[in-house]
Amino acid sequence: MQTLLYRWLLAIALGHVALGIVLAFAVHTSLTQSYFDYLYASVAHSPPPAEFQGLLRTMVGLLGPTVASWGLLFCALLMLYRQHGHRLIKPALFAALLVWCALDSGISAYFGLSWHVYLNLSAALSLALPLLLLKPIRACR
């Protein structure tokens, strides 16, 4: 069971790396048009001018490397915890999840982006529950 939890968490972390990299490059393609239509419809009564749309896409694209680097850091901390059981790693990962989920979901809810809130909550639970159950191979003394 522990191996399954560990692999699940690693898969989610590596998925963040992959999706972050894809986001950085796909943001200016037609693949993301429906997402940006959702954003525009949530915060404005009419579509913004073209120059603002380009700026928004660039800003969202800049989030991609941040998401990818978060995935790499999560992988590294997860491996350290699993192998050595450093007792501060697990609370730090939970704190990072809480800061991200609470702030991102709060801001999203404020602007009426309910899809973001649901996505955040499902992502946070898919990380927090397995992480809660994960135990190190050997505990650090």
Short mmCIF file of C-alpha atoms in Angstrom, two decimals:
data_model
loop_
_atom_site.label_atom_id
_atom_site.label_comp_id
_atom_site.label_asym_id
_atom_site.label_seq_id
_atom_site.Cartn_x
_atom_site.Cartn_y
_atom_site.Cartn_z
CA MET A 1 0.00 0.00 0.00
CA GLN A 2 2.82 2.40 0.88
CA THR A 3 4.45 1.87 -2.50
CA LEU A 4 1.16 2.64 -4.25
CA LEU A 5 0.71 5.86 -2.24
CA TYR A 6 4.28 6.89 -2.99
CA ARG A 7 3.93 6.20 -6.73
CA TRP A 8 0.59 8.05 -6.83
CA LEU A 9 2.14 11.15 -5.24
CA LEU A 10 5.16 10.95 -7.54
CA ALA A 11 2.85 10.65 -10.57
CA ILE A 12 0.91 13.76 -9.53
CA ALA A 13 4.15 15.67 -8.93
CA LEU A 14 5.59 14.64 -12.30
CA GLY A 15 2.24 15.51 -13.89
CA HIS A 16 2.66 19.04 -12.50
CA VAL A 17 6.08 19.20 -14.15
CA ALA A 18 4.71 18.06 -17.50
CA LEU A 19 1.57 20.20 -17.41
CA GLY A 20 3.53 23.26 -16.29
CA ILE A 21 5.88 22.92 -19.24
CA VAL A 22 2.98 22.36 -21.64
CA LEU A 23 1.14 25.36 -20.20
CA ALA A 24 4.11 27.63 -20.84
CA PHE A 25 4.02 26.79 -24.55
CA ALA A 26 0.34 25.99 -25.21
CA VAL A 27 -1.07 29.18 -23.73
CA HIS A 28 -0.90 31.06 -27.05
CA THR A 29 -2.49 28.26 -29.08
CA SER A 30 -6.11 27.55 -29.90
CA LEU A 31 -6.05 24.60 -27.46
CA THR A 32 -6.56 27.02 -24.57
CA GLN A 33 -9.21 29.24 -26.15
CA SER A 34 -12.15 27.71 -24.27
CA TYR A 35 -10.33 28.21 -20.96
CA PHE A 36 -9.72 31.88 -21.70
CA ASP A 37 -13.32 32.30 -22.83
CA TYR A 38 -14.32 30.95 -19.40
CA LEU A 39 -11.99 33.42 -17.67
CA TYR A 40 -13.28 36.38 -19.66
CA ALA A 41 -16.92 35.41 -19.11
CA SER A 42 -16.35 35.04 -15.36
CA VAL A 43 -14.83 38.46 -14.77
CA ALA A 44 -16.22 40.74 -17.49
CA HIS A 45 -19.43 41.44 -19.38
CA SER A 46 -17.65 41.68 -22.72
CA PRO A 47 -14.39 40.24 -24.05
CA PRO A 48 -11.37 42.44 -23.30
CA PRO A 49 -9.39 44.18 -26.05
CA ALA A 50 -6.97 41.98 -28.02
CA GLU A 51 -3.85 43.49 -26.43
CA PHE A 52 -5.17 42.64 -22.95
CA GLN A 53 -6.01 39.11 -24.08
CA GLY A 54 -2.41 38.66 -25.23
CA LEU A 55 -1.09 40.01 -21.93
CA LEU A 56 -3.36 37.70 -19.92
CA ARG A 57 -2.23 34.69 -21.94
CA THR A 58 1.40 35.65 -21.32
CA MET A 59 0.78 36.00 -17.58
CA VAL A 60 -0.93 32.60 -17.44
CA GLY A 61 1.94 31.16 -19.48
CA LEU A 62 4.40 32.46 -16.91
CA LEU A 63 2.58 30.36 -14.33
CA GLY A 64 3.62 27.21 -16.21
CA PRO A 65 7.28 27.21 -15.09
CA THR A 66 6.15 27.90 -11.51
CA VAL A 67 3.84 24.88 -11.59
CA ALA A 68 6.61 22.75 -13.13
CA SER A 69 9.16 23.80 -10.53
CA TRP A 70 6.65 23.13 -7.72
CA GLY A 71 6.28 19.60 -9.09
CA LEU A 72 10.04 19.08 -9.05
CA LEU A 73 10.33 20.36 -5.48
CA PHE A 74 7.44 18.15 -4.39
CA CYS A 75 9.19 15.13 -5.99
CA ALA A 76 12.45 15.89 -4.19
CA LEU A 77 10.78 16.37 -0.80
CA LEU A 78 8.65 13.28 -1.27
CA MET A 79 11.71 11.16 -2.08
CA LEU A 80 13.59 12.53 0.93
CA TYR A 81 10.65 11.85 3.21
CA ARG A 82 10.11 8.35 1.87
CA GLN A 83 13.79 7.37 2.14
CA HIS A 84 14.81 9.14 5.35
CA GLY A 85 11.66 10.20 7.18
CA HIS A 86 12.78 13.72 8.06
CA ARG A 87 9.97 14.81 10.37
CA LEU A 88 9.69 18.40 9.08
CA ILE A 89 9.04 17.45 5.46
CA LYS A 90 5.47 16.22 5.83
CA PRO A 91 4.21 19.30 7.76
CA ALA A 92 5.99 21.56 5.25
CA LEU A 93 4.23 19.82 2.34
CA PHE A 94 0.87 20.14 4.10
CA ALA A 95 1.55 23.83 4.80
CA ALA A 96 2.41 24.40 1.13
CA LEU A 97 -0.80 22.66 0.06
CA LEU A 98 -2.85 24.69 2.51
CA VAL A 99 -1.35 28.04 1.47
CA TRP A 100 -1.84 27.28 -2.21
CA CYS A 101 -5.34 25.80 -1.95
CA ALA A 102 -6.74 28.34 0.50
CA LEU A 103 -5.42 31.42 -1.29
CA ASP A 104 -6.00 30.22 -4.84
CA SER A 105 -9.49 28.96 -4.03
CA GLY A 106 -10.39 32.11 -2.09
CA ILE A 107 -9.27 34.39 -4.91
CA SER A 108 -11.01 32.18 -7.46
CA ALA A 109 -14.25 32.17 -5.48
CA TYR A 110 -14.12 35.95 -5.08
CA PHE A 111 -13.98 36.36 -8.86
CA GLY A 112 -16.62 33.72 -9.53
CA LEU A 113 -14.23 31.11 -10.94
CA SER A 114 -16.01 28.15 -9.40
CA TRP A 115 -14.35 25.71 -11.81
CA HIS A 116 -10.98 26.69 -10.26
CA VAL A 117 -12.29 26.10 -6.75
CA TYR A 118 -13.52 22.59 -7.61
CA LEU A 119 -10.27 21.78 -9.41
CA ASN A 120 -8.20 23.08 -6.48
CA LEU A 121 -10.14 21.08 -3.92
CA SER A 122 -9.92 17.86 -5.92
CA ALA A 123 -6.19 18.38 -6.54
CA ALA A 124 -5.52 19.19 -2.89
CA LEU A 125 -7.42 16.12 -1.70
CA SER A 126 -5.66 13.88 -4.23
CA LEU A 127 -2.38 15.00 -2.66
CA ALA A 128 -3.29 15.47 1.01
CA LEU A 129 -5.04 12.16 1.67
CA PRO A 130 -2.26 9.92 0.28
CA LEU A 131 0.37 12.13 1.90
CA LEU A 132 -1.38 11.78 5.25
CA LEU A 133 -1.20 7.98 4.97
CA LEU A 134 2.36 7.83 3.61
CA LYS A 135 5.03 6.53 5.96
CA PRO A 136 8.79 6.65 5.50
CA ILE A 137 10.80 3.51 4.85
CA ARG A 138 12.91 4.37 7.88
CA ALA A 139 12.35 7.14 10.35
CA CYS A 140 14.99 9.78 10.93
CA ARG A 141 16.24 9.90 14.51
#
